Amino acid sequence: GENVEQHPSTLSVQEGDSAVIKCTYSDSASNYFPWYKQELGKGPQLIIDIRSNVGEKKDQRIAVTLNKTAKHFSLHITETQPEDSAVYFCAAPGDDYKLSFGAGTTVTVRA
Amino acid sequence: DAGVTQSPTHLIKTRGQQVTLRCSPKSGHDTVSWYQQALGQGPQFIFQYYEEEERQRGNFPDRFSGHQFPNYSSELNVNALLLGDSALYLCASSLASTNTEAFFGQGTRLTVV
């Protein structure tokens, strides 16, 4: 099955700075890579995803990059704001139906 | 457009008891997956239901079972509860034709005492 590793586990950034979270995956059959944001007491919210036929995707202040050769993908948040503080999870499906998640990154944006 | 809804939001049970959690998928979705999220960890896949059948199962004991109804809603049942079953249980819905874009509900926080 798919194994997803996520780094760093915690990330503290000054408001306005950028944040980058990196994930690696093991199963070359994975072709879809979502990112979720989870706030305290809530379920994970899909914030952006990328498919294997593109290398980068942007949506306002967030972007995701994918390197299929190296089997890693990254989340980039620019101009961070206090409301970006949350736990972020990457995931990959492997060759089956389930999503395998990384262990999560706790992002804290300092005002 | 209602998203994924789960009930109840919180639940306290005693060891050895049984529990049933419920999920209504996002409108237009036909597939429901259940995940267990322990504190400080990522969600772990329990199983997925499609066309009222279990399509795939994760590494969870038979005490965990489920059901999907004709209207695509789903239930998760856990028998003989253990203290270690305390967790946030998440339901995710998706469309089988794409097998992507899973949307999660707010979860059910289960505490076993």
Short mmCIF file of C-alpha atoms in Angstrom, two decimals:
data_model
loop_
_atom_site.label_atom_id
_atom_site.label_comp_id
_atom_site.label_asym_id
_atom_site.label_seq_id
_atom_site.Cartn_x
_atom_site.Cartn_y
_atom_site.Cartn_z
CA GLY A 1 0.00 0.00 0.00
CA GLU A 2 0.86 3.65 -0.17
CA ASN A 3 3.15 5.20 2.46
CA VAL A 4 3.11 8.98 2.81
CA GLU A 5 5.67 10.89 4.85
CA GLN A 6 5.16 14.55 5.73
CA HIS A 7 7.60 17.19 7.00
CA PRO A 8 7.88 19.23 9.10
CA SER A 9 5.57 18.17 11.92
CA THR A 10 5.33 21.75 13.19
CA LEU A 11 5.90 25.06 11.44
CA SER A 12 5.83 28.54 12.95
CA VAL A 13 5.91 31.51 10.60
CA GLN A 14 5.58 35.26 10.93
CA GLU A 15 2.41 36.71 9.45
CA GLY A 16 3.06 37.65 5.84
CA ASP A 17 5.84 35.09 5.35
CA SER A 18 5.55 31.90 3.31
CA ALA A 19 5.05 28.36 4.56
CA VAL A 20 6.11 25.19 2.77
CA ILE A 21 5.12 21.62 3.67
CA LYS A 22 6.64 18.64 1.88
CA CYS A 23 5.39 15.09 1.38
CA THR A 24 6.86 11.99 -0.19
CA TYR A 25 4.97 8.93 -1.34
CA SER A 26 5.99 5.39 -2.17
CA ASP A 27 3.50 4.03 -4.72
CA SER A 28 4.21 5.17 -8.26
CA ALA A 29 0.58 4.30 -9.15
CA SER A 30 -0.65 7.33 -7.18
CA ASN A 31 -2.05 9.89 -9.60
CA TYR A 32 -3.96 12.26 -7.36
CA PHE A 33 -2.59 14.31 -4.46
CA PRO A 34 -4.95 16.29 -2.22
CA TRP A 35 -4.16 18.62 0.65
CA TYR A 36 -6.47 19.05 3.62
CA LYS A 37 -6.69 21.72 6.30
CA GLN A 38 -8.09 20.73 9.68
CA GLU A 39 -9.05 23.29 12.27
CA LEU A 40 -9.61 22.42 15.90
CA GLY A 41 -12.77 20.40 16.42
CA LYS A 42 -13.54 20.13 12.72
CA GLY A 43 -13.15 17.59 9.96
CA PRO A 44 -10.46 17.91 7.27
CA GLN A 45 -11.29 20.43 4.54
CA LEU A 46 -10.02 19.86 1.00
CA ILE A 47 -8.12 23.02 0.07
CA ILE A 48 -6.30 22.08 -3.12
CA ASP A 49 -5.37 19.01 -5.11
CA ILE A 50 -3.23 18.12 -8.08
CA ARG A 51 -3.30 15.32 -10.59
CA SER A 52 -0.26 13.57 -11.98
CA ASN A 53 -0.50 15.14 -15.43
CA VAL A 54 0.44 18.62 -14.14
CA GLY A 55 3.44 19.86 -12.20
CA GLU A 56 1.93 22.86 -10.41
CA LYS A 57 -1.46 24.27 -9.47
CA LYS A 58 -2.32 27.58 -7.83
CA ASP A 59 -5.39 28.90 -6.07
CA GLN A 60 -4.95 32.43 -4.73
CA ARG A 61 -2.37 32.21 -1.91
CA ILE A 62 -1.91 28.46 -2.01
CA ALA A 63 -0.09 26.33 -4.54
CA VAL A 64 0.91 22.71 -4.87
CA THR A 65 3.87 21.33 -6.82
CA LEU A 66 4.41 17.73 -7.87
CA ASN A 67 7.58 15.90 -8.84
CA LYS A 68 6.56 12.42 -10.00
CA THR A 69 10.11 11.33 -10.70
CA ALA A 70 11.18 12.03 -7.14
CA LYS A 71 7.76 11.04 -5.72
CA HIS A 72 7.25 14.18 -3.73
CA PHE A 73 4.75 17.01 -3.63
CA SER A 74 4.63 20.23 -1.66
CA LEU A 75 2.13 22.79 -0.39
CA HIS A 76 3.09 26.45 -0.54
CA ILE A 77 1.18 29.15 1.34
CA THR A 78 2.19 32.73 0.57
CA GLU A 79 1.42 35.89 2.55
CA THR A 80 0.31 33.83 5.55
CA GLN A 81 -2.49 35.14 7.73
CA PRO A 82 -3.61 34.16 11.26
CA GLU A 83 -6.53 32.19 9.79
CA ASP A 84 -4.01 29.91 8.06
CA SER A 85 -3.13 28.47 11.48
CA ALA A 86 -4.31 24.85 11.44
CA VAL A 87 -3.12 21.28 10.89
CA TYR A 88 -2.41 20.43 7.25
CA PHE A 89 -2.44 16.90 5.84
CA CYS A 90 -1.21 15.58 2.53
CA ALA A 91 -2.60 12.34 1.09
CA ALA A 92 -2.19 9.94 -1.79
CA PRO A 93 -4.34 7.02 -3.00
CA GLY A 94 -1.84 4.48 -4.23
CA ASP A 95 -3.42 1.96 -6.57
CA ASP A 96 -6.56 1.42 -4.51
CA TYR A 97 -9.56 3.32 -3.26
CA LYS A 98 -8.38 4.58 0.09
CA LEU A 99 -6.42 7.73 0.85
CA SER A 100 -3.22 7.32 2.84
CA PHE A 101 -2.48 10.43 4.90
CA GLY A 102 0.69 11.99 6.16
CA ALA A 103 1.05 12.55 9.91
CA GLY A 104 0.16 16.23 9.60
CA THR A 105 1.87 19.60 9.99
CA THR A 106 0.75 22.05 12.67
CA VAL A 107 1.13 25.53 11.22
CA THR A 108 1.14 28.51 13.55
CA VAL A 109 1.10 32.01 12.08
CA ARG A 110 2.51 34.58 14.52
CA ALA A 111 0.96 38.04 14.40
CA ASP B 1 -25.95 22.24 -1.16
CA ALA B 2 -25.44 20.26 2.04
CA GLY B 3 -22.01 18.83 2.54
CA VAL B 4 -21.22 15.62 4.38
CA THR B 5 -23.15 15.40 7.62
CA GLN B 6 -22.40 13.09 10.53
CA SER B 7 -24.29 12.27 13.69
CA PRO B 8 -23.91 12.41 16.58
CA THR B 9 -21.12 14.97 17.03
CA HIS B 10 -20.04 13.60 20.40
CA LEU B 11 -20.61 10.29 22.13
CA ILE B 12 -19.50 8.69 25.39
CA LYS B 13 -19.69 4.92 25.75
CA THR B 14 -18.54 2.33 28.26
CA ARG B 15 -16.08 -0.44 27.48
CA GLY B 16 -17.82 -3.45 25.98
CA GLN B 17 -20.74 -1.49 24.61
CA GLN B 18 -21.68 -1.11 20.97
CA VAL B 19 -21.97 2.12 18.99
CA THR B 20 -23.50 3.21 15.68
CA LEU B 21 -22.35 6.32 13.85
CA ARG B 22 -24.18 7.80 10.88
CA CYS B 23 -23.18 9.67 7.74
CA SER B 24 -25.01 11.37 4.89
CA PRO B 25 -22.83 12.00 1.85
CA LYS B 26 -22.53 15.19 -0.13
CA SER B 27 -25.31 15.58 -2.67
CA GLY B 28 -24.47 13.69 -5.86
CA HIS B 29 -21.87 11.44 -4.26
CA ASP B 30 -22.31 7.67 -4.22
CA THR B 31 -19.32 6.43 -2.25
CA VAL B 32 -18.70 6.65 1.49
CA SER B 33 -15.42 5.99 3.30
CA TRP B 34 -14.86 5.87 7.04
CA TYR B 35 -11.66 6.93 8.79
CA GLN B 36 -10.46 6.85 12.37
CA GLN B 37 -8.35 9.76 13.57
CA ALA B 38 -6.54 9.39 16.88
CA LEU B 39 -5.39 12.54 18.64
CA GLY B 40 -2.38 14.09 16.91
CA GLN B 41 -2.42 11.68 13.98
CA GLY B 42 -3.62 11.56 10.42
CA PRO B 43 -6.86 9.78 9.49
CA GLN B 44 -6.60 5.99 9.12
CA PHE B 45 -8.81 4.23 6.57
CA ILE B 46 -11.37 1.81 8.01
CA PHE B 47 -13.43 0.85 4.94
CA GLN B 48 -15.26 2.13 1.89
CA TYR B 49 -18.80 1.45 0.73
CA TYR B 50 -20.08 1.63 -2.82
CA GLU B 51 -23.30 0.19 -4.23
CA GLU B 52 -24.22 -0.95 -0.72
CA GLU B 53 -21.19 -3.20 -0.47
CA GLU B 54 -17.85 -2.96 1.29
CA ARG B 55 -15.39 -2.29 -1.53
CA GLN B 56 -12.16 -2.06 0.44
CA ARG B 57 -11.15 -2.53 4.05
CA GLY B 58 -8.23 -1.20 6.05
CA ASN B 59 -6.39 -2.87 8.88
CA PHE B 60 -9.23 -2.87 11.43
CA PRO B 61 -10.72 -5.84 13.30
CA ASP B 62 -14.09 -7.38 12.55
CA ARG B 63 -15.53 -5.46 15.49
CA PHE B 64 -15.78 -2.62 12.99
CA SER B 65 -18.58 -3.10 10.49
CA GLY B 66 -20.64 -0.90 8.25
CA HIS B 67 -23.56 -0.54 5.99
CA GLN B 68 -24.62 1.60 3.07
CA PHE B 69 -28.25 2.29 2.30
CA PRO B 70 -29.92 2.78 -1.11
CA ASN B 71 -29.86 6.56 -0.59
CA TYR B 72 -26.03 6.31 -0.23
CA SER B 73 -26.03 7.17 3.48
CA SER B 74 -23.92 4.94 5.68
CA GLU B 75 -23.46 3.63 9.20
CA LEU B 76 -20.37 2.56 11.07
CA ASN B 77 -20.84 0.05 13.86
CA VAL B 78 -18.26 -0.82 16.48
CA ASN B 79 -18.86 -3.74 18.84
CA ALA B 80 -17.21 -4.61 22.14
CA LEU B 81 -15.72 -1.14 22.53
CA LEU B 82 -12.19 -0.80 23.87
CA LEU B 83 -10.58 2.24 25.45
CA GLY B 84 -8.35 2.42 22.38
CA ASP B 85 -11.36 2.99 20.15
CA SER B 86 -11.60 6.53 21.52
CA ALA B 87 -11.01 8.77 18.51
CA LEU B 88 -12.57 11.12 15.98
CA TYR B 89 -14.47 9.09 13.39
CA LEU B 90 -14.65 10.75 10.01
CA CYS B 91 -16.88 10.05 7.08
CA ALA B 92 -15.79 11.06 3.58
CA SER B 93 -17.90 11.00 0.45
CA SER B 94 -16.78 10.89 -3.16
CA LEU B 95 -17.91 9.96 -6.64
CA ALA B 96 -16.98 6.46 -7.73
CA SER B 97 -16.50 7.46 -11.35
CA THR B 98 -13.60 9.73 -10.42
CA ASN B 99 -12.42 8.13 -7.16
CA THR B 100 -11.01 11.48 -6.17
CA GLU B 101 -12.04 14.63 -4.32
CA ALA B 102 -13.12 13.13 -1.03
CA PHE B 103 -15.04 15.55 1.18
CA PHE B 104 -15.13 14.99 4.92
CA GLY B 105 -17.79 15.58 7.51
CA GLN B 106 -17.11 17.24 10.85
CA GLY B 107 -16.65 13.88 12.52
CA THR B 108 -18.02 12.10 15.57
CA ARG B 109 -15.87 12.32 18.69
CA LEU B 110 -16.18 8.94 20.45
CA THR B 111 -14.93 8.60 24.01
CA VAL B 112 -14.83 5.14 25.58
CA VAL B 113 -14.60 5.08 29.37
#
